[in-house]
mmCIF file with all atom_site columns, C-alpha atoms in Angstrom:
data_model
loop_
_atom_site.group_PDB
_atom_site.id
_atom_site.type_symbol
_atom_site.label_atom_id
_atom_site.label_alt_id
_atom_site.label_comp_id
_atom_site.label_asym_id
_atom_site.label_entity_id
_atom_site.label_seq_id
_atom_site.pdbx_PDB_ins_code
_atom_site.Cartn_x
_atom_site.Cartn_y
_atom_site.Cartn_z
_atom_site.occupancy
_atom_site.B_iso_or_equiv
_atom_site.pdbx_formal_charge
_atom_site.auth_seq_id
_atom_site.auth_comp_id
_atom_site.auth_asym_id
_atom_site.auth_atom_id
_atom_site.pdbx_PDB_model_num
ATOM 1   C CA . MET A 1 1   ? -72.034  295.861 215.576 1.00 64.00 ? 11  MET A CA 1
ATOM 2   C CA . ASP A 1 2   ? -75.727  296.901 216.382 1.00 77.00 ? 12  ASP A CA 1
ATOM 3   C CA . ASN A 1 3   ? -76.775  293.246 216.020 1.00 80.00 ? 13  ASN A CA 1
ATOM 4   C CA . LEU A 1 4   ? -74.146  292.232 218.603 1.00 86.00 ? 14  LEU A CA 1
ATOM 5   C CA . ILE A 1 5   ? -75.125  294.855 221.138 1.00 87.00 ? 15  ILE A CA 1
ATOM 6   C CA . SER A 1 6   ? -78.789  293.827 220.622 1.00 88.00 ? 16  SER A CA 1
ATOM 7   C CA . TRP A 1 7   ? -78.057  290.142 221.165 1.00 90.00 ? 17  TRP A CA 1
ATOM 8   C CA . VAL A 1 8   ? -76.013  290.933 224.419 1.00 92.00 ? 18  VAL A CA 1
ATOM 9   C CA . LEU A 1 9   ? -78.907  293.250 225.657 1.00 93.00 ? 19  LEU A CA 1
ATOM 10  C CA . ARG A 1 10  ? -81.551  290.449 224.958 1.00 94.00 ? 20  ARG A CA 1
ATOM 11  C CA . ALA A 1 11  ? -79.313  287.781 226.645 1.00 95.00 ? 21  ALA A CA 1
ATOM 12  C CA . MET A 1 12  ? -79.158  290.161 229.727 1.00 96.00 ? 22  MET A CA 1
ATOM 13  C CA . VAL A 1 13  ? -82.909  290.467 229.578 1.00 96.00 ? 23  VAL A CA 1
ATOM 14  C CA . ILE A 1 14  ? -83.209  286.709 229.589 1.00 96.00 ? 24  ILE A CA 1
ATOM 15  C CA . LEU A 1 15  ? -80.843  286.510 232.665 1.00 96.00 ? 25  LEU A CA 1
ATOM 16  C CA . ALA A 1 16  ? -82.844  289.031 234.562 1.00 96.00 ? 26  ALA A CA 1
ATOM 17  C CA . THR A 1 17  ? -85.943  287.211 233.668 1.00 97.00 ? 27  THR A CA 1
ATOM 18  C CA . ALA A 1 18  ? -84.433  284.021 235.087 1.00 96.00 ? 28  ALA A CA 1
ATOM 19  C CA . TYR A 1 19  ? -83.759  285.905 238.230 1.00 96.00 ? 29  TYR A CA 1
ATOM 20  C CA . LEU A 1 20  ? -87.308  287.432 238.502 1.00 96.00 ? 30  LEU A CA 1
ATOM 21  C CA . VAL A 1 21  ? -89.470  284.410 237.567 1.00 96.00 ? 31  VAL A CA 1
ATOM 22  C CA . PRO A 1 22  ? -89.232  281.388 239.857 1.00 96.00 ? 32  PRO A CA 1
ATOM 23  C CA . GLY A 1 23  ? -89.095  278.168 237.834 1.00 95.00 ? 33  GLY A CA 1
ATOM 24  C CA . PHE A 1 24  ? -87.457  279.660 234.741 1.00 96.00 ? 34  PHE A CA 1
ATOM 25  C CA . MET A 1 25  ? -83.711  278.624 234.666 1.00 96.00 ? 35  MET A CA 1
ATOM 26  C CA . VAL A 1 26  ? -80.816  279.773 232.495 1.00 95.00 ? 36  VAL A CA 1
ATOM 27  C CA . SER A 1 27  ? -77.367  278.167 233.132 1.00 92.00 ? 37  SER A CA 1
ATOM 28  C CA . GLY A 1 28  ? -75.494  281.317 232.529 1.00 91.00 ? 38  GLY A CA 1
ATOM 29  C CA . PHE A 1 29  ? -74.719  284.121 230.016 1.00 93.00 ? 39  PHE A CA 1
ATOM 30  C CA . THR A 1 30  ? -73.524  281.729 227.444 1.00 93.00 ? 40  THR A CA 1
ATOM 31  C CA . GLY A 1 31  ? -76.891  279.742 227.724 1.00 93.00 ? 41  GLY A CA 1
ATOM 32  C CA . ALA A 1 32  ? -78.770  283.068 227.474 1.00 95.00 ? 42  ALA A CA 1
ATOM 33  C CA . LEU A 1 33  ? -76.817  284.079 224.332 1.00 94.00 ? 43  LEU A CA 1
ATOM 34  C CA . VAL A 1 34  ? -77.530  280.744 222.507 1.00 95.00 ? 44  VAL A CA 1
ATOM 35  C CA . LEU A 1 35  ? -81.113  281.113 223.639 1.00 95.00 ? 45  LEU A CA 1
ATOM 36  C CA . VAL A 1 36  ? -81.314  284.523 221.948 1.00 95.00 ? 46  VAL A CA 1
ATOM 37  C CA . LEU A 1 37  ? -79.788  283.058 218.724 1.00 94.00 ? 47  LEU A CA 1
ATOM 38  C CA . VAL A 1 38  ? -82.256  280.180 218.612 1.00 95.00 ? 48  VAL A CA 1
ATOM 39  C CA . LEU A 1 39  ? -85.202  282.390 219.560 1.00 94.00 ? 49  LEU A CA 1
ATOM 40  C CA . SER A 1 40  ? -84.120  284.645 216.709 1.00 93.00 ? 50  SER A CA 1
ATOM 41  C CA . LEU A 1 41  ? -84.250  281.689 214.193 1.00 95.00 ? 51  LEU A CA 1
ATOM 42  C CA . LEU A 1 42  ? -87.551  280.458 215.439 1.00 94.00 ? 52  LEU A CA 1
ATOM 43  C CA . ASN A 1 43  ? -89.129  283.961 215.385 1.00 92.00 ? 53  ASN A CA 1
ATOM 44  C CA . VAL A 1 44  ? -88.165  284.127 211.609 1.00 94.00 ? 54  VAL A CA 1
ATOM 45  C CA . LEU A 1 45  ? -89.149  280.557 210.663 1.00 94.00 ? 55  LEU A CA 1
ATOM 46  C CA . VAL A 1 46  ? -91.801  279.303 212.999 1.00 92.00 ? 56  VAL A CA 1
ATOM 47  C CA . LYS A 1 47  ? -93.590  282.231 214.577 1.00 90.00 ? 57  LYS A CA 1
ATOM 48  C CA . PRO A 1 48  ? -95.107  283.603 211.220 1.00 90.00 ? 58  PRO A CA 1
ATOM 49  C CA . ILE A 1 49  ? -96.605  280.225 210.623 1.00 93.00 ? 59  ILE A CA 1
ATOM 50  C CA . LEU A 1 50  ? -97.980  279.815 214.208 1.00 90.00 ? 60  LEU A CA 1
ATOM 51  C CA . PHE A 1 51  ? -99.382  283.440 213.992 1.00 90.00 ? 61  PHE A CA 1
ATOM 52  C CA . LEU A 1 52  ? -101.162 282.746 210.625 1.00 92.00 ? 62  LEU A CA 1
ATOM 53  C CA . LEU A 1 53  ? -102.715 279.420 211.940 1.00 93.00 ? 63  LEU A CA 1
ATOM 54  C CA . THR A 1 54  ? -103.949 281.036 215.044 1.00 91.00 ? 64  THR A CA 1
ATOM 55  C CA . LEU A 1 55  ? -105.184 284.308 213.418 1.00 92.00 ? 65  LEU A CA 1
ATOM 56  C CA . PRO A 1 56  ? -108.842 283.895 214.215 1.00 93.00 ? 66  PRO A CA 1
ATOM 57  C CA . ILE A 1 57  ? -108.009 283.295 217.908 1.00 93.00 ? 67  ILE A CA 1
ATOM 58  C CA . ASN A 1 58  ? -105.647 286.313 217.965 1.00 92.00 ? 68  ASN A CA 1
ATOM 59  C CA . ILE A 1 59  ? -108.522 288.416 216.393 1.00 93.00 ? 69  ILE A CA 1
ATOM 60  C CA . LEU A 1 60  ? -110.939 287.231 218.963 1.00 95.00 ? 70  LEU A CA 1
ATOM 61  C CA . THR A 1 61  ? -108.585 287.984 221.883 1.00 93.00 ? 71  THR A CA 1
ATOM 62  C CA . LEU A 1 62  ? -107.488 291.357 220.386 1.00 93.00 ? 72  LEU A CA 1
ATOM 63  C CA . GLY A 1 63  ? -103.967 290.178 220.039 1.00 89.00 ? 73  GLY A CA 1
ATOM 64  C CA . LEU A 1 64  ? -103.546 288.784 223.435 1.00 92.00 ? 74  LEU A CA 1
ATOM 65  C CA . PHE A 1 65  ? -103.087 285.324 222.157 1.00 93.00 ? 75  PHE A CA 1
ATOM 66  C CA . THR A 1 66  ? -99.749  286.573 220.651 1.00 92.00 ? 76  THR A CA 1
ATOM 67  C CA . PHE A 1 67  ? -98.217  286.027 224.240 1.00 92.00 ? 77  PHE A CA 1
ATOM 68  C CA . VAL A 1 68  ? -99.243  282.433 224.035 1.00 94.00 ? 78  VAL A CA 1
ATOM 69  C CA . ILE A 1 69  ? -97.507  282.096 220.534 1.00 94.00 ? 79  ILE A CA 1
ATOM 70  C CA . ASN A 1 70  ? -94.343  283.766 222.145 1.00 94.00 ? 80  ASN A CA 1
ATOM 71  C CA . ALA A 1 71  ? -94.500  281.241 225.070 1.00 95.00 ? 81  ALA A CA 1
ATOM 72  C CA . ILE A 1 72  ? -94.663  278.219 222.528 1.00 94.00 ? 82  ILE A CA 1
ATOM 73  C CA . VAL A 1 73  ? -91.798  279.593 220.691 1.00 95.00 ? 83  VAL A CA 1
ATOM 74  C CA . LEU A 1 74  ? -89.854  279.976 223.867 1.00 96.00 ? 84  LEU A CA 1
ATOM 75  C CA . GLN A 1 75  ? -90.816  276.376 224.745 1.00 96.00 ? 85  GLN A CA 1
ATOM 76  C CA . LEU A 1 76  ? -89.559  275.034 221.522 1.00 94.00 ? 86  LEU A CA 1
ATOM 77  C CA . ALA A 1 77  ? -86.248  277.048 221.985 1.00 95.00 ? 87  ALA A CA 1
ATOM 78  C CA . MET A 1 78  ? -85.803  275.702 225.454 1.00 95.00 ? 88  MET A CA 1
ATOM 79  C CA . LYS A 1 79  ? -86.087  272.117 224.016 1.00 94.00 ? 89  LYS A CA 1
ATOM 80  C CA . VAL A 1 80  ? -83.084  272.908 221.763 1.00 94.00 ? 90  VAL A CA 1
ATOM 81  C CA . VAL A 1 81  ? -80.835  274.835 224.081 1.00 94.00 ? 91  VAL A CA 1
ATOM 82  C CA . PRO A 1 82  ? -79.148  272.891 226.934 1.00 92.00 ? 92  PRO A CA 1
ATOM 83  C CA . GLY A 1 83  ? -79.236  274.594 230.319 1.00 91.00 ? 93  GLY A CA 1
ATOM 84  C CA . VAL A 1 84  ? -82.356  276.401 229.905 1.00 94.00 ? 94  VAL A CA 1
ATOM 85  C CA . GLY A 1 85  ? -85.642  275.253 231.222 1.00 93.00 ? 95  GLY A CA 1
ATOM 86  C CA . SER A 1 86  ? -88.835  275.983 232.792 1.00 95.00 ? 96  SER A CA 1
ATOM 87  C CA . ASP A 1 87  ? -91.100  274.241 235.350 1.00 94.00 ? 97  ASP A CA 1
ATOM 88  C CA . SER A 1 88  ? -94.323  274.470 233.449 1.00 94.00 ? 98  SER A CA 1
ATOM 89  C CA . PHE A 1 89  ? -96.035  276.200 230.535 1.00 95.00 ? 99  PHE A CA 1
ATOM 90  C CA . LYS A 1 90  ? -97.482  278.725 232.886 1.00 96.00 ? 100 LYS A CA 1
ATOM 91  C CA . THR A 1 91  ? -93.974  279.693 234.043 1.00 96.00 ? 101 THR A CA 1
ATOM 92  C CA . THR A 1 92  ? -92.853  280.036 230.403 1.00 96.00 ? 102 THR A CA 1
ATOM 93  C CA . LEU A 1 93  ? -95.961  282.250 229.821 1.00 96.00 ? 103 LEU A CA 1
ATOM 94  C CA . ILE A 1 94  ? -95.086  284.464 232.765 1.00 96.00 ? 104 ILE A CA 1
ATOM 95  C CA . ALA A 1 95  ? -91.421  284.522 231.604 1.00 97.00 ? 105 ALA A CA 1
ATOM 96  C CA . THR A 1 96  ? -92.453  285.592 228.125 1.00 96.00 ? 106 THR A CA 1
ATOM 97  C CA . LEU A 1 97  ? -94.470  288.611 229.718 1.00 96.00 ? 107 LEU A CA 1
ATOM 98  C CA . VAL A 1 98  ? -91.609  289.646 231.820 1.00 96.00 ? 108 VAL A CA 1
ATOM 99  C CA . MET A 1 99  ? -89.221  289.394 228.925 1.00 96.00 ? 109 MET A CA 1
ATOM 100 C CA . SER A 1 100 ? -91.542  291.583 226.799 1.00 94.00 ? 110 SER A CA 1
ATOM 101 C CA . LEU A 1 101 ? -91.839  294.256 229.523 1.00 95.00 ? 111 LEU A CA 1
ATOM 102 C CA . LEU A 1 102 ? -88.057  294.195 230.243 1.00 96.00 ? 112 LEU A CA 1
ATOM 103 C CA . SER A 1 103 ? -87.222  294.354 226.449 1.00 94.00 ? 113 SER A CA 1
ATOM 104 C CA . MET A 1 104 ? -89.581  297.189 226.067 1.00 94.00 ? 114 MET A CA 1
ATOM 105 C CA . ALA A 1 105 ? -88.047  299.047 229.056 1.00 94.00 ? 115 ALA A CA 1
ATOM 106 C CA . VAL A 1 106 ? -84.502  298.425 227.790 1.00 92.00 ? 116 VAL A CA 1
ATOM 107 C CA . GLY A 1 107 ? -85.517  299.738 224.266 1.00 88.00 ? 117 GLY A CA 1
ATOM 108 C CA . ARG A 1 108 ? -86.840  302.896 225.738 1.00 91.00 ? 118 ARG A CA 1
ATOM 109 C CA . MET A 1 109 ? -83.749  303.420 227.855 1.00 89.00 ? 119 MET A CA 1
ATOM 110 C CA . ILE A 1 110 ? -81.412  303.090 224.869 1.00 84.00 ? 120 ILE A CA 1
ATOM 111 C CA . GLY A 1 111 ? -83.802  304.907 222.459 1.00 78.00 ? 121 GLY A CA 1
ATOM 112 C CA . LYS A 1 112 ? -84.894  302.106 220.265 1.00 65.00 ? 122 LYS A CA 1
#
């Protein structure tokens, strides 16, 4: 049950991000929910490999390159999920930052 609530909250964060970031588009709640599922899979399968490959850059940037890795993973997910898109990589990077901030705020509000 907690996973379902978590997925719904993440989908709502994605919808809020689409509203806040011009150029980042999500077709609706279903598209956001599918994006959450695909992102979850990519975060488990692809993100650790990308993180390991870019570890020296991540160390030099004191972890800030992690946002670029998150944007790359989001770009990959958007290629798979229909109805979700972005105008440019810059827009995806901004959307990633907004999603991170909104997720952190929602997490604090619900006590996670």
